XYZ file of C-alpha atoms in Angstrom:
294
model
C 14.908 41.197 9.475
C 12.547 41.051 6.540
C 11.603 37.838 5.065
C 13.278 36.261 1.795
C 11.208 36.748 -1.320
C 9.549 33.683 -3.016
C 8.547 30.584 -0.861
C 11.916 28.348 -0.971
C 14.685 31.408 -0.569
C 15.619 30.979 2.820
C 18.758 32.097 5.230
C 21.450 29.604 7.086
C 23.345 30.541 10.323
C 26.861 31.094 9.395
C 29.881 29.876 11.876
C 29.799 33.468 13.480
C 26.288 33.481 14.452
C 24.764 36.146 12.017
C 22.608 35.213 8.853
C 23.903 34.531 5.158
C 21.898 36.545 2.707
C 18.736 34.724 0.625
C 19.422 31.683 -0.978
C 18.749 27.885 -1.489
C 18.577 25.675 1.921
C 21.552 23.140 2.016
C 19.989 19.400 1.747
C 17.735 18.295 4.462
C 16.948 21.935 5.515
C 14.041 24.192 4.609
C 12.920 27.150 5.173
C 10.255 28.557 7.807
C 8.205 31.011 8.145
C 10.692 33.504 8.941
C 12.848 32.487 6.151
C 15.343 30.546 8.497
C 16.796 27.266 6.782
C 15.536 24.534 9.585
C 17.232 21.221 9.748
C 13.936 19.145 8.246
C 13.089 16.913 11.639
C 10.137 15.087 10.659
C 9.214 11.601 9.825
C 7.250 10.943 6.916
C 3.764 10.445 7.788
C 1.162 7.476 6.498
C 0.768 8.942 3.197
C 4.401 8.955 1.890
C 5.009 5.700 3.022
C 2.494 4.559 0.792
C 3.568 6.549 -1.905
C 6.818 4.965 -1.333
C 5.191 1.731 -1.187
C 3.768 2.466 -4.542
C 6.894 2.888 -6.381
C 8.700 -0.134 -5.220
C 5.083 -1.809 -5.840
C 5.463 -0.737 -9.636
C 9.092 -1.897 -9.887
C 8.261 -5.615 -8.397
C 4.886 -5.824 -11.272
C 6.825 -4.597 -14.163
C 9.459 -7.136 -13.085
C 7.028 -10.086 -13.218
C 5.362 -8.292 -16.352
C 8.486 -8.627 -18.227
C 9.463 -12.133 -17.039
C 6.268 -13.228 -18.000
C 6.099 -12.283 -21.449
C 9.505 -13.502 -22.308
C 9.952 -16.131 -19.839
C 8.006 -19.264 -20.569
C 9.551 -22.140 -18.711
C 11.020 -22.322 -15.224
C 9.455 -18.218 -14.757
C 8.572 -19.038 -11.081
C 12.247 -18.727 -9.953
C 13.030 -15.811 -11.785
C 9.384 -14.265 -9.933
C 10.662 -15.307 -6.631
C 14.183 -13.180 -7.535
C 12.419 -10.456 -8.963
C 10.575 -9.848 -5.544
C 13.090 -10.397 -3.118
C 15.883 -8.004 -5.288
C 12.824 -5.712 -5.559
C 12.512 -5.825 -1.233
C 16.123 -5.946 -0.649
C 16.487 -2.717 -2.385
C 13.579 -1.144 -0.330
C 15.306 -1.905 3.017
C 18.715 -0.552 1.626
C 17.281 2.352 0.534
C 15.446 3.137 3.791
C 18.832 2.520 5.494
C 21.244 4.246 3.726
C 18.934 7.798 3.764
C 19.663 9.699 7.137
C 19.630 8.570 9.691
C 22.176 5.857 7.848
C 21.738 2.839 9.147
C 18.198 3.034 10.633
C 14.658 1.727 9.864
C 13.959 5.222 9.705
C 13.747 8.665 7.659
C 14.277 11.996 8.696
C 11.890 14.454 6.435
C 10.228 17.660 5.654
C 6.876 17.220 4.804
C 5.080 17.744 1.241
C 2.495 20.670 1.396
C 1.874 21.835 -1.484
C 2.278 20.483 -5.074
C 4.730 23.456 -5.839
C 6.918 21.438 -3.023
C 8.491 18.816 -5.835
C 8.759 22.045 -8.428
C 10.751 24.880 -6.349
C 12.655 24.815 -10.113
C 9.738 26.943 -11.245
C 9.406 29.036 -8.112
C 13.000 31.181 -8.124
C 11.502 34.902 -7.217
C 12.651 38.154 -9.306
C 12.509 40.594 -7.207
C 11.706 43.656 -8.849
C 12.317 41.779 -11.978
C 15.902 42.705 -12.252
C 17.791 39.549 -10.474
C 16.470 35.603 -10.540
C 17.196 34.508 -6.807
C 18.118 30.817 -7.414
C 16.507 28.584 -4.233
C 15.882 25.414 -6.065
C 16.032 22.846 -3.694
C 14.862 19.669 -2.112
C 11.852 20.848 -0.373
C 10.264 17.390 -0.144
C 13.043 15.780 1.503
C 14.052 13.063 0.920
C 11.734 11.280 -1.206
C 12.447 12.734 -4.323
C 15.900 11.920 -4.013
C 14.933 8.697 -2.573
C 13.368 7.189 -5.093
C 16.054 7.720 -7.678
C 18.584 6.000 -5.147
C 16.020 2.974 -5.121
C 16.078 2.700 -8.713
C 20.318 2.515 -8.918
C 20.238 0.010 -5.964
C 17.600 -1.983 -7.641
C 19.090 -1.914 -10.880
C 22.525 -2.710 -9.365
C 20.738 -5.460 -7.022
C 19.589 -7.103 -10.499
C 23.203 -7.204 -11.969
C 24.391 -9.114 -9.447
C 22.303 -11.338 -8.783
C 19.778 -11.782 -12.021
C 22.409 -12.981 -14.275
C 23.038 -15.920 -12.092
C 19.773 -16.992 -11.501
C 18.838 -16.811 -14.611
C 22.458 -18.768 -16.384
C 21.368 -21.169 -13.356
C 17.933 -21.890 -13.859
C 16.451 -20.118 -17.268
C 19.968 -19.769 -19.601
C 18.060 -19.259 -22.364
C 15.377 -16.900 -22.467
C 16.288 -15.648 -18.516
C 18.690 -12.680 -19.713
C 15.839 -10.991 -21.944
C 14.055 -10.065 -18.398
C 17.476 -8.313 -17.932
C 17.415 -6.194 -20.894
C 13.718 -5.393 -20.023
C 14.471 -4.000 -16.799
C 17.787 -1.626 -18.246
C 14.789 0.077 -20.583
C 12.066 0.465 -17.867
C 14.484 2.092 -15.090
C 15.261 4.520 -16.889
C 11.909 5.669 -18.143
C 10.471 5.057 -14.866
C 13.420 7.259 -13.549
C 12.712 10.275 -16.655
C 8.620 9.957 -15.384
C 9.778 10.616 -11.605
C 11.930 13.353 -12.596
C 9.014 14.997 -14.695
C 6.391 14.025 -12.786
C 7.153 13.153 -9.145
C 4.747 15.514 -7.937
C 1.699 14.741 -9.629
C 2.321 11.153 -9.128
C 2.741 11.725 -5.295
C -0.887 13.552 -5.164
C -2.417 11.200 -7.827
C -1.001 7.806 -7.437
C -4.135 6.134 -5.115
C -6.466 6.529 -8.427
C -3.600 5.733 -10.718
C -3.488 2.279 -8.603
C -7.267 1.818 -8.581
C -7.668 2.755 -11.986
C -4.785 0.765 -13.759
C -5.992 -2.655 -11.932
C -9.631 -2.435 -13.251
C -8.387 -1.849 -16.301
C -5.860 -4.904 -15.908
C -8.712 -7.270 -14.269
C -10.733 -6.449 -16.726
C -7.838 -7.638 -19.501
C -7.314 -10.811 -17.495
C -10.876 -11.714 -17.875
C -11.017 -10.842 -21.416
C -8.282 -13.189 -22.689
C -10.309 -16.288 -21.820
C -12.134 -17.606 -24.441
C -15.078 -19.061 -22.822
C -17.425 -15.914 -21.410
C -19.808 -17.448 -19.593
C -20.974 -16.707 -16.513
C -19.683 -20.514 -15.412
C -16.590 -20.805 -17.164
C -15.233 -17.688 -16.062
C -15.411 -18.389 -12.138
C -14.558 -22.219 -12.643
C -11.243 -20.614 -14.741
C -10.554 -18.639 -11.876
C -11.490 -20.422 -8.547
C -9.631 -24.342 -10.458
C -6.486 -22.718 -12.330
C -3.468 -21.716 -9.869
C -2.068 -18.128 -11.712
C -5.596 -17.798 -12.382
C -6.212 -17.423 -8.880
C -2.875 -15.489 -8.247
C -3.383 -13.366 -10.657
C -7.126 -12.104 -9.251
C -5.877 -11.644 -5.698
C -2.787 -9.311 -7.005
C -5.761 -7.364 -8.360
C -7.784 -7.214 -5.039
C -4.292 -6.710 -2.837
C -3.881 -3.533 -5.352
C -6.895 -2.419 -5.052
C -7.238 -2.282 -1.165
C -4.100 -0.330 -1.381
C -5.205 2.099 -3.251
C -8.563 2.363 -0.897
C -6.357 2.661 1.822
C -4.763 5.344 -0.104
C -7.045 7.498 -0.773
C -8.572 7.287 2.345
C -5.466 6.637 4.699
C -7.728 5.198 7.291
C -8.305 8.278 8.902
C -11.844 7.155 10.154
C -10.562 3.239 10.627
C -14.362 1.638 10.751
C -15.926 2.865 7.818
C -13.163 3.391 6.093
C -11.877 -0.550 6.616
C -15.665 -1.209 5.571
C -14.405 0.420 2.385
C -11.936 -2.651 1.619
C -14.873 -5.003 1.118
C -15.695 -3.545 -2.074
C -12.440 -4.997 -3.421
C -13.746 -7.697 -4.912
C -16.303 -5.590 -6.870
C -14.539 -4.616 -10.238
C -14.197 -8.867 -10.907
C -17.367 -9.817 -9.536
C -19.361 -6.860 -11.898
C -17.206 -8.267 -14.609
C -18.493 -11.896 -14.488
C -21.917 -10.895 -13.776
C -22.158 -8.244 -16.911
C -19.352 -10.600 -19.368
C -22.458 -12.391 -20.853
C -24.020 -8.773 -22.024
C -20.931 -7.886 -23.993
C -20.185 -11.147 -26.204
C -20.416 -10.143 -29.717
C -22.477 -13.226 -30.896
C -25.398 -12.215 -28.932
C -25.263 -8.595 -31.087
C -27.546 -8.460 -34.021
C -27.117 -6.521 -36.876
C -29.652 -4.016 -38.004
């Protein structure tokens, strides 16, 4: 039998043992290189655990990003909710994919960037009929992030608005109405651009917390060399603050490089510290006092 056209069309086994003609794979199947729909039997590998890591990573800072700027007093236990809400949902997620129940995924894996789009890949053959095989070729993590998002929202419902009547009654409920805006654009950006983001989030990680660290140093108003590491090494969120940067950066080394050569590539996580310590040493060249008019 000839193969399907396209690279997604594929063919089930019906109840009586012969083949249905081309079409989409059911959910959780794909098909193989003879275009047979194959139950998808693989865990994820190292990568898409981080990627997956990354995700609930950007949920937990834009949590803490939006309790900080409208949370002044009594923020800490609203942090502390944020992040366990944020982890809770992770291990729900993770159990309630197949197989239910287990601290584990069943998956096909990603190949190609054309995996998260099979929307644009429907084959005409002979350009008269549009053979419709859109389908979950990435199973499951395109679906899975979406069901992180709705347990993560719903995790925050229930438990946000009692924390925060508890503890912050005031200003604790504009957190809340942060979060109902971001989900939702962070679940529009997924559905655009969950591919790209799954090949391109390691640099996205690395590149967004230079630019952060570099922010963080830049609000203080004293930019000397001294001031800058007393600030950071004597003040408490100071200090917080720079090893978030470092913890993001290693994980997006680790990323990139998925520790396929452990030694030098663990070698690699010692440069961590670099974007803050080239800031400090270089702060001094950029104050504007020290620039003289022509």
């Amino acid at each position: 039998m000839s193969r399907c056209p396209g690279m997604y069309c594929g063919r089930t086994v019906l109840d009586n043992g012969t083949l249905s003609d081309c079409t989409a794979c059911p959910r959780g199947f794909r098909s193989n290189s003879s275009s047979i729909c194959e139950l998808c039997k693989d865990n994820p590998i190292f990568y898409d655990w981080l990627y997956l890591g990354f995700i609930v990573i950007t949920v937990c800072v834009l949590h803490l990003f939006c309790i900080d700027t409208t949370v002044r007093k009594k923020g800490v236990v609203l942090h502390i909710c944020a992040v366990l809400e944020t982890i809770a949902a992770a291990i729900l997620t993770v159990l309630v994919v197949d197989p239910i129940g287990e601290f584990g995924v069943r998956s096909c894996h990603t190949h190609h960037l054309s995996d998260w789009y099979t929307l644009f890949h429907n084959p005409s053959p002979q350009y008269e009929k549009t053979l419709h095989c859109t389908q979950e070729a990435v199973y499951p993590l395109y679906t899975m992030v979406f069901m992180f998002y709705a347990i993560a929202v719903s995790l925050m419902l229930l438990i946000r608005p009692w924390v925060a009547g508890k503890f912050v009654p005031l200003s604790g409920k504009l957190s809340i109405y942060a979060a109902m805006y971001f989900f939702p654009l962070l679940s529009l950006i997924h559905a655009a651009f969950g591919g790209l983001i799954y090949f391109s989030f390691p640099y996205i990680i690395i590149i967004l917390s230079i630019i952060s660290n570099a922010a963080h140093f830049a609000l203080e108003l004293d930019q000397s060399m001294s001031a800058l590491v007393m600030n950071t090494v004597t003040d408490t969120v100071n200090v917080v603050t720079v090893l978030v940067h470092w913890a993001l950066n290693a994980y997006g080394i680790i990323s990139i490089t998925q520790l396929t050569e452990p030694l030098t590539h663990s070698l690699l996580i010692l440069l961590v510290p670099a974007p803050t310590i080239f800031y400090i040493l270089t702060a001094r060249f950029t104050d504007p006092k020290k620039l003289h008019a022509d």
